[in-house]
Amino acid sequence: MEHVDLLKIYRQMYRSRMFEEHVVQIWNDGLITGEMHCGIGEEAINAGIVTQLVDGDALALDHRGTSPSIIRGVDPKKLLWEFMGQQEGICSGNGGHMHIFSKSHLLASSGIVGSSGPAAAGFALAAQHLRPGKIAVAFFGEGAVNEGMLMESFNFASVLKLPVLFICKDNGIAITTFSSEVTAGKLTDRAKAFDMPALELDGTDVEIVWQAANEAISKARSGEGPSFILAKCKHFQGHFLGDPLLRIVRKPIKELRKITPGLVRSTTRFSGASLNERIGSLKDVLSLIARTAKERFSDKDDPLSLLRKKLGNETKEIEKIEQDVNHEMDNVVKEVLKVYLENNQE
Ligand SMILES: Cc1ncc(C[n+]2csc(CCOP(=O)(O)OP(=O)(O)O)c2C)c(N)n1
């Protein structure tokens, strides 16, 4: 059995976290326009898997592709320029954070929910023919597993014994829809129905993720076909930056004051849906807020805190890693903003 190097993994998780925290700041400053989906909270899943990839392996990512891209070694400056719509970006500023492509890393992402499945199956088919021993990984959320194309990918990968890992990052909610309310059966059973090994695990514990992925990766590399991993996690920044549910939970008085008149008006006005339906909708909104409040994330859900605790006796090494990474990311942001200001001066 291979040995897991937790310090090496901690460095990658911390790089991902620091980069995305800078992204949050820059988005708050208005320099990134539109939606921004962060992977803060998913780092153990991303690092536990991506740190085991080698040259020639491929990654198919969803709308939360920043963290795996950083861990895979994509230049953080090129990512940030991309998010800011600058020509220096990895896709010349045309793709934004949901459409990151890097030929040299065999990495492709898409905002079309579920599409990482067919993309990974395609990568894996190519690997089977052209790069034996190499694999592909698909990352997606649990909401994506209700997309037909993902089921087609499971079938295709299984029947052709393609070297793929299907990784489902399960945070229990797709934007504002509880997955338990729209998903029949267990997701691991769906994968098993396609004759794939399927495992459910704690996606906040990188050691657990690493071990499961290590086994699945060696199976895939040796021609034994695809595997499915369902990894539970939390999204500390909500669905996207500025998520109204999180805003309400963080500043209830200010935010509720803004939305209450609209809620009251839509529930009490004469025209529109029946009173029962409107009361039902109001209940749905309130239960979403209540669930978000109940789930206020604590340190114990944080994959980085958990790993820091495990590494308890390696404080000096952790401090050194954090210093290096802070320095790296500060320089990234400095350089990116310098070019941004040059590009955008009047
Ligand atoms: C095919 C498709 N349908 C709907 C959307 C709109 N959409 C964007 S993200 C999202 C939720 C996805 O949930 P999940 O797959 O669980 O991922 P999460 O955002 O929770 O990481 C939806 C429905 C989309 N981008 N693509």
Short mmCIF file of C-alpha atoms and ligand atoms in Angstrom, two decimals:
data_model
loop_
_atom_site.label_atom_id
_atom_site.label_comp_id
_atom_site.label_asym_id
_atom_site.label_seq_id
_atom_site.Cartn_x
_atom_site.Cartn_y
_atom_site.Cartn_z
CA MET A 1 0.00 0.00 0.00
CA GLU A 2 1.29 3.43 -0.96
CA HIS A 3 1.97 5.97 1.77
CA VAL A 4 -0.09 9.15 2.09
CA ASP A 5 2.03 12.28 2.48
CA LEU A 6 -0.27 14.49 4.58
CA LEU A 7 2.05 17.50 4.62
CA LYS A 8 2.26 17.52 0.82
CA ILE A 9 -1.53 17.31 0.71
CA TYR A 10 -1.94 20.02 3.36
CA ARG A 11 0.15 22.37 1.19
CA GLN A 12 -2.20 21.82 -1.76
CA MET A 13 -5.34 22.19 0.35
CA TYR A 14 -3.98 25.40 1.84
CA ARG A 15 -2.98 26.72 -1.62
CA SER A 16 -6.50 26.08 -2.83
CA ARG A 17 -8.06 27.73 0.24
CA MET A 18 -5.83 30.81 0.12
CA PHE A 19 -6.33 31.30 -3.59
CA GLU A 20 -10.10 31.07 -3.26
CA GLU A 21 -10.10 33.42 -0.26
CA HIS A 22 -8.34 35.98 -2.46
CA VAL A 23 -10.97 35.30 -5.13
CA VAL A 24 -13.72 36.02 -2.57
CA GLN A 25 -12.07 39.33 -1.73
CA ILE A 26 -11.62 40.31 -5.37
CA TRP A 27 -15.20 39.34 -6.18
CA ASN A 28 -16.41 41.41 -3.20
CA ASP A 29 -14.38 44.32 -4.60
CA GLY A 30 -16.35 43.99 -7.85
CA LEU A 31 -13.38 43.06 -10.07
CA ILE A 32 -14.85 39.67 -10.98
CA THR A 33 -18.26 40.05 -12.56
CA GLY A 34 -21.09 37.53 -12.49
CA GLU A 35 -21.43 34.36 -10.49
CA MET A 36 -18.51 32.76 -8.68
CA HIS A 37 -18.78 29.21 -7.31
CA CYS A 38 -16.08 28.38 -4.79
CA GLY A 39 -14.81 25.01 -3.63
CA ILE A 40 -14.11 26.20 -0.09
CA GLY A 41 -15.04 23.15 2.01
CA GLU A 42 -14.27 20.65 -0.79
CA GLU A 43 -10.48 20.75 -0.47
CA ALA A 44 -10.08 17.30 1.09
CA ILE A 45 -11.91 15.69 -1.82
CA ASN A 46 -10.03 17.66 -4.44
CA ALA A 47 -6.58 17.26 -2.89
CA GLY A 48 -7.12 13.64 -1.80
CA ILE A 49 -7.67 12.73 -5.43
CA VAL A 50 -5.85 15.26 -7.60
CA THR A 51 -2.51 14.89 -5.77
CA GLN A 52 -2.48 11.25 -6.94
CA LEU A 53 -2.68 12.10 -10.63
CA VAL A 54 0.32 11.91 -12.94
CA ASP A 55 1.19 13.38 -16.34
CA GLY A 56 -1.22 12.08 -18.94
CA ASP A 57 -4.16 11.73 -16.51
CA ALA A 58 -7.17 13.91 -17.32
CA LEU A 59 -9.59 15.97 -15.26
CA ALA A 60 -13.19 16.81 -16.17
CA LEU A 61 -14.52 19.50 -13.85
CA ASP A 62 -17.83 21.15 -13.07
CA HIS A 63 -18.68 24.76 -12.19
CA ARG A 64 -16.49 24.47 -9.04
CA GLY A 65 -13.28 23.79 -10.94
CA THR A 66 -10.98 26.37 -9.35
CA SER A 67 -9.74 24.24 -6.46
CA PRO A 68 -8.87 21.10 -8.48
CA SER A 69 -7.22 23.28 -11.13
CA ILE A 70 -5.00 24.97 -8.55
CA ILE A 71 -4.09 21.60 -7.01
CA ARG A 72 -3.36 20.13 -10.46
CA GLY A 73 -0.78 22.86 -11.02
CA VAL A 74 -2.55 25.32 -13.31
CA ASP A 75 -0.92 28.76 -13.02
CA PRO A 76 -2.98 30.68 -10.40
CA LYS A 77 -2.26 33.98 -12.17
CA LYS A 78 -3.73 32.68 -15.42
CA LEU A 79 -6.81 31.51 -13.54
CA LEU A 80 -7.34 34.83 -11.81
CA TRP A 81 -6.89 36.79 -15.02
CA GLU A 82 -9.42 34.43 -16.60
CA PHE A 83 -11.95 35.12 -13.84
CA MET A 84 -11.40 38.85 -14.37
CA GLY A 85 -12.00 38.57 -18.13
CA GLN A 86 -8.43 39.54 -19.08
CA GLN A 87 -6.67 38.36 -22.26
CA GLU A 88 -3.81 37.00 -20.12
CA GLY A 89 -6.25 34.43 -18.69
CA ILE A 90 -5.90 30.72 -19.37
CA CYS A 91 -8.68 30.93 -21.98
CA SER A 92 -7.89 34.51 -23.02
CA GLY A 93 -10.55 35.79 -20.64
CA ASN A 94 -13.37 34.25 -22.69
CA GLY A 95 -14.33 31.34 -20.43
CA GLY A 96 -14.55 32.69 -16.89
CA HIS A 97 -14.35 30.44 -13.86
CA MET A 98 -16.82 27.85 -15.19
CA HIS A 99 -15.00 27.21 -18.47
CA ILE A 100 -11.38 26.51 -17.68
CA PHE A 101 -9.39 24.48 -20.21
CA SER A 102 -5.74 23.54 -20.10
CA LYS A 103 -4.42 21.32 -22.88
CA SER A 104 -1.13 20.73 -21.10
CA HIS A 105 -2.94 19.45 -17.99
CA LEU A 106 -5.64 17.58 -19.97
CA LEU A 107 -8.15 19.56 -17.95
CA ALA A 108 -11.59 20.71 -19.08
CA SER A 109 -14.46 22.22 -17.16
CA SER A 110 -18.04 23.15 -17.96
CA GLY A 111 -20.95 24.91 -16.28
CA ILE A 112 -23.39 22.41 -17.82
CA VAL A 113 -24.33 20.33 -14.78
CA GLY A 114 -23.54 16.64 -15.40
CA SER A 115 -21.29 17.20 -18.40
CA SER A 116 -18.10 16.25 -16.60
CA GLY A 117 -19.37 12.63 -16.88
CA PRO A 118 -19.28 12.37 -20.70
CA ALA A 119 -16.11 14.51 -20.82
CA ALA A 120 -14.31 12.13 -18.45
CA ALA A 121 -15.60 9.08 -20.32
CA GLY A 122 -14.19 10.59 -23.53
CA PHE A 123 -10.85 11.33 -21.88
CA ALA A 124 -10.78 7.77 -20.53
CA LEU A 125 -11.64 6.22 -23.90
CA ALA A 126 -8.72 8.14 -25.41
CA ALA A 127 -6.47 7.00 -22.54
CA GLN A 128 -7.48 3.37 -23.07
CA HIS A 129 -6.40 3.59 -26.72
CA LEU A 130 -3.53 6.05 -26.64
CA ARG A 131 -2.15 6.21 -23.09
CA PRO A 132 -2.65 2.85 -21.36
CA GLY A 133 -2.26 3.18 -17.58
CA LYS A 134 -3.54 6.75 -17.54
CA ILE A 135 -6.92 7.65 -16.11
CA ALA A 136 -9.62 10.33 -16.10
CA VAL A 137 -11.50 11.82 -13.16
CA ALA A 138 -14.96 13.43 -13.27
CA PHE A 139 -15.97 15.80 -10.45
CA PHE A 140 -19.63 16.72 -10.02
CA GLY A 141 -22.20 17.54 -7.33
CA GLU A 142 -25.00 15.26 -6.15
CA GLY A 143 -27.52 17.37 -8.09
CA ALA A 144 -25.76 16.31 -11.30
CA VAL A 145 -26.54 12.64 -10.72
CA ASN A 146 -30.13 13.32 -11.80
CA GLU A 147 -28.84 14.36 -15.24
CA GLY A 148 -29.33 11.61 -17.84
CA MET A 149 -25.94 12.17 -19.45
CA LEU A 150 -24.20 11.15 -16.24
CA MET A 151 -26.08 7.83 -16.24
CA GLU A 152 -25.09 7.33 -19.89
CA SER A 153 -21.47 7.94 -18.88
CA PHE A 154 -21.71 5.40 -16.04
CA ASN A 155 -23.04 2.82 -18.51
CA PHE A 156 -20.50 3.61 -21.24
CA ALA A 157 -17.57 3.60 -18.80
CA SER A 158 -18.65 0.37 -17.17
CA VAL A 159 -19.38 -1.58 -20.33
CA LEU A 160 -16.04 -0.58 -21.89
CA LYS A 161 -14.14 -0.88 -18.58
CA LEU A 162 -12.88 2.67 -19.00
CA PRO A 163 -10.28 4.01 -16.55
CA VAL A 164 -12.50 6.61 -14.87
CA LEU A 165 -13.23 7.79 -11.34
CA PHE A 166 -16.64 9.37 -10.92
CA ILE A 167 -16.44 11.64 -7.87
CA CYS A 168 -19.67 13.02 -6.46
CA LYS A 169 -19.19 15.91 -3.99
CA ASP A 170 -22.38 15.70 -1.97
CA ASN A 171 -23.36 18.81 0.02
CA GLY A 172 -27.05 17.84 0.07
CA ILE A 173 -28.40 20.85 -1.80
CA ALA A 174 -28.43 22.05 -5.40
CA ILE A 175 -28.73 25.87 -5.31
CA THR A 176 -31.98 25.96 -3.27
CA THR A 177 -33.30 22.42 -3.86
CA PHE A 178 -32.69 19.83 -1.18
CA SER A 179 -31.34 16.82 -3.03
CA SER A 180 -33.23 14.47 -0.70
CA GLU A 181 -36.49 15.88 -2.09
CA VAL A 182 -35.69 15.24 -5.75
CA THR A 183 -33.52 12.15 -5.65
CA ALA A 184 -34.88 8.62 -5.47
CA GLY A 185 -32.84 5.87 -3.87
CA LYS A 186 -29.18 5.92 -2.92
CA LEU A 187 -26.66 7.34 -5.34
CA THR A 188 -24.20 4.54 -4.57
CA ASP A 189 -26.92 2.06 -5.62
CA ARG A 190 -27.19 3.81 -8.98
CA ALA A 191 -23.47 3.29 -9.58
CA LYS A 192 -23.69 -0.34 -8.38
CA ALA A 193 -26.52 -0.94 -10.86
CA PHE A 194 -23.96 -0.22 -13.59
CA ASP A 195 -21.64 -2.80 -12.02
CA MET A 196 -19.27 -0.22 -10.59
CA PRO A 197 -17.71 -0.36 -7.14
CA ALA A 198 -19.30 2.46 -5.14
CA LEU A 199 -18.31 3.91 -1.82
CA GLU A 200 -19.83 6.59 0.43
CA LEU A 201 -17.40 8.45 2.68
CA ASP A 202 -16.63 11.55 4.73
CA GLY A 203 -15.29 14.06 2.22
CA THR A 204 -13.91 16.34 4.91
CA ASP A 205 -11.27 13.79 5.94
CA VAL A 206 -8.52 13.78 3.36
CA GLU A 207 -6.96 10.55 4.60
CA ILE A 208 -10.22 8.68 4.03
CA VAL A 209 -10.64 10.23 0.59
CA TRP A 210 -7.01 9.49 -0.34
CA GLN A 211 -7.24 5.81 0.65
CA ALA A 212 -10.48 5.22 -1.26
CA ALA A 213 -9.21 7.08 -4.31
CA ASN A 214 -5.88 5.27 -4.20
CA GLU A 215 -7.62 1.93 -4.51
CA ALA A 216 -9.98 3.14 -7.25
CA ILE A 217 -7.10 4.73 -9.17
CA SER A 218 -4.98 1.59 -9.13
CA LYS A 219 -7.96 -0.44 -10.34
CA ALA A 220 -8.53 2.02 -13.17
CA ARG A 221 -4.82 2.08 -14.10
CA SER A 222 -4.68 -1.69 -14.29
CA GLY A 223 -7.68 -2.01 -16.59
CA GLU A 224 -10.30 -2.98 -13.99
CA GLY A 225 -12.67 -0.18 -15.02
CA PRO A 226 -14.48 2.71 -13.36
CA SER A 227 -15.39 3.44 -9.72
CA PHE A 228 -17.81 5.79 -8.02
CA ILE A 229 -17.12 7.72 -4.81
CA LEU A 230 -19.78 9.69 -2.96
CA ALA A 231 -18.00 12.16 -0.69
CA LYS A 232 -19.97 14.28 1.78
CA CYS A 233 -18.91 17.91 2.21
CA LYS A 234 -20.09 21.44 3.03
CA HIS A 235 -19.88 24.61 0.95
CA PHE A 236 -18.72 27.34 3.31
CA GLN A 237 -19.54 30.09 0.82
CA GLY A 238 -22.97 28.72 -0.06
CA HIS A 239 -23.91 27.94 -3.66
CA PHE A 240 -22.12 31.00 -4.99
CA LEU A 241 -20.59 34.17 -3.62
CA GLY A 242 -23.28 36.48 -2.32
CA ASP A 243 -25.63 33.51 -1.73
CA PRO A 244 -28.79 35.16 -0.30
CA LEU A 245 -29.36 32.27 2.15
CA LEU A 246 -25.95 32.75 3.69
CA ARG A 247 -26.35 36.52 3.71
CA ILE A 248 -29.55 36.14 5.74
CA VAL A 249 -27.89 33.80 8.20
CA ARG A 250 -24.84 36.04 8.58
CA LYS A 251 -26.78 39.32 8.94
CA PRO A 252 -30.38 38.31 9.71
CA ILE A 253 -31.79 41.70 10.73
CA LYS A 254 -30.38 43.63 7.80
CA GLU A 255 -31.21 40.97 5.19
CA LEU A 256 -34.65 39.98 6.52
CA ARG A 257 -35.64 43.64 6.50
CA LYS A 258 -34.93 43.64 2.77
CA ILE A 259 -36.85 40.48 1.83
CA THR A 260 -39.76 40.55 4.27
CA PRO A 261 -41.94 43.12 2.42
CA GLY A 262 -41.68 41.08 -0.82
CA LEU A 263 -42.51 37.83 0.96
CA VAL A 264 -45.52 39.38 2.71
CA ARG A 265 -46.76 40.99 -0.52
CA SER A 266 -46.49 37.79 -2.56
CA THR A 267 -48.23 35.76 0.16
CA THR A 268 -51.14 38.13 0.77
CA ARG A 269 -51.97 39.67 -2.61
CA PHE A 270 -55.34 38.86 -4.22
CA SER A 271 -54.20 37.57 -7.62
CA GLY A 272 -51.83 34.72 -8.40
CA ALA A 273 -51.53 31.17 -7.08
CA SER A 274 -53.95 29.75 -4.51
CA LEU A 275 -53.43 30.78 -0.89
CA ASN A 276 -52.38 27.22 -0.02
CA GLU A 277 -49.70 27.21 -2.70
CA ARG A 278 -48.41 30.58 -1.57
CA ILE A 279 -48.25 29.50 2.04
CA GLY A 280 -46.44 26.35 0.89
CA SER A 281 -43.86 28.47 -0.96
CA LEU A 282 -43.39 30.70 2.07
CA LYS A 283 -42.81 27.59 4.20
CA ASP A 284 -40.23 26.38 1.67
CA VAL A 285 -38.34 29.68 1.85
CA LEU A 286 -38.41 29.66 5.66
CA SER A 287 -37.27 26.07 5.86
CA LEU A 288 -34.35 26.81 3.52
CA ILE A 289 -33.32 29.68 5.77
CA ALA A 290 -33.72 27.50 8.88
CA ARG A 291 -31.63 24.70 7.38
CA THR A 292 -28.89 27.12 6.37
CA ALA A 293 -28.90 28.63 9.87
CA LYS A 294 -28.77 25.20 11.50
CA GLU A 295 -25.89 24.21 9.27
CA ARG A 296 -23.78 27.23 10.20
CA PHE A 297 -20.45 25.74 9.45
CA SER A 298 -18.10 25.07 12.29
CA ASP A 299 -14.45 24.18 12.45
CA LYS A 300 -15.34 20.53 12.65
CA ASP A 301 -16.70 20.60 9.08
CA ASP A 302 -13.57 22.28 7.80
CA PRO A 303 -11.23 19.84 6.03
CA LEU A 304 -8.22 22.07 6.69
CA SER A 305 -8.87 22.33 10.45
CA LEU A 306 -9.34 18.57 10.58
CA LEU A 307 -6.04 17.92 8.84
CA ARG A 308 -4.22 20.51 10.98
CA LYS A 309 -5.45 18.61 14.05
CA LYS A 310 -4.20 15.31 12.66
CA LEU A 311 -0.82 16.90 11.98
CA GLY A 312 -0.76 18.35 15.51
CA ASN A 313 2.87 17.54 16.19
CA GLU A 314 4.14 19.02 12.95
CA THR A 315 3.42 22.65 13.80
CA LYS A 316 6.73 24.01 12.47
CA GLU A 317 6.21 22.34 9.10
CA ILE A 318 2.66 23.65 8.92
CA GLU A 319 3.78 27.18 9.74
CA LYS A 320 6.42 26.98 7.03
CA ILE A 321 3.92 25.72 4.46
CA GLU A 322 1.46 28.48 5.34
CA GLN A 323 4.17 31.15 5.12
CA ASP A 324 5.32 29.90 1.70
CA VAL A 325 1.79 29.71 0.35
CA ASN A 326 0.75 33.11 1.74
CA HIS A 327 3.81 34.56 0.05
CA GLU A 328 3.02 32.75 -3.23
CA MET A 329 -0.61 33.87 -3.30
CA ASP A 330 0.13 37.46 -2.23
CA ASN A 331 2.54 37.70 -5.16
CA VAL A 332 -0.02 36.15 -7.52
CA VAL A 333 -2.61 38.75 -6.57
CA LYS A 334 -0.11 41.63 -6.77
CA GLU A 335 1.00 40.64 -10.27
CA VAL A 336 -2.55 39.98 -11.48
CA LEU A 337 -3.85 43.32 -10.21
CA LYS A 338 -0.90 45.18 -11.71
CA VAL A 339 -1.65 43.82 -15.18
CA TYR A 340 -5.39 44.31 -14.67
CA LEU A 341 -4.85 47.98 -13.84
CA GLU A 342 -2.55 48.43 -16.86
CA ASN A 343 -5.12 46.77 -19.13
CA ASN A 344 -7.99 48.81 -17.76
CA GLN A 345 -6.61 52.30 -17.40
CA GLU A 346 -8.57 54.99 -19.24
C1 LIG B 1 -27.83 21.16 -17.30
C2 LIG B 1 -27.91 22.29 -16.28
N1 LIG B 1 -29.04 22.47 -15.57
C3 LIG B 1 -29.14 23.46 -14.66
C4 LIG B 1 -28.08 24.31 -14.46
C5 LIG B 1 -28.16 25.42 -13.43
N2 LIG B 1 -27.36 25.04 -12.25
C6 LIG B 1 -26.13 25.54 -12.06
S1 LIG B 1 -25.39 24.93 -10.70
C7 LIG B 1 -26.75 24.00 -10.32
C8 LIG B 1 -26.80 23.14 -9.09
C9 LIG B 1 -25.89 22.00 -9.19
O1 LIG B 1 -25.93 21.27 -8.00
P1 LIG B 1 -24.88 20.18 -7.71
O2 LIG B 1 -24.64 19.38 -8.95
O3 LIG B 1 -25.27 19.45 -6.49
O4 LIG B 1 -23.54 21.01 -7.46
P2 LIG B 1 -23.20 22.11 -6.36
O5 LIG B 1 -23.51 23.45 -6.96
O6 LIG B 1 -24.00 21.81 -5.14
O7 LIG B 1 -21.74 21.94 -6.16
C10 LIG B 1 -27.75 24.17 -11.29
C11 LIG B 1 -29.05 23.49 -11.25
C12 LIG B 1 -26.91 24.12 -15.23
N3 LIG B 1 -25.85 24.90 -15.11
N4 LIG B 1 -26.83 23.09 -16.12
#
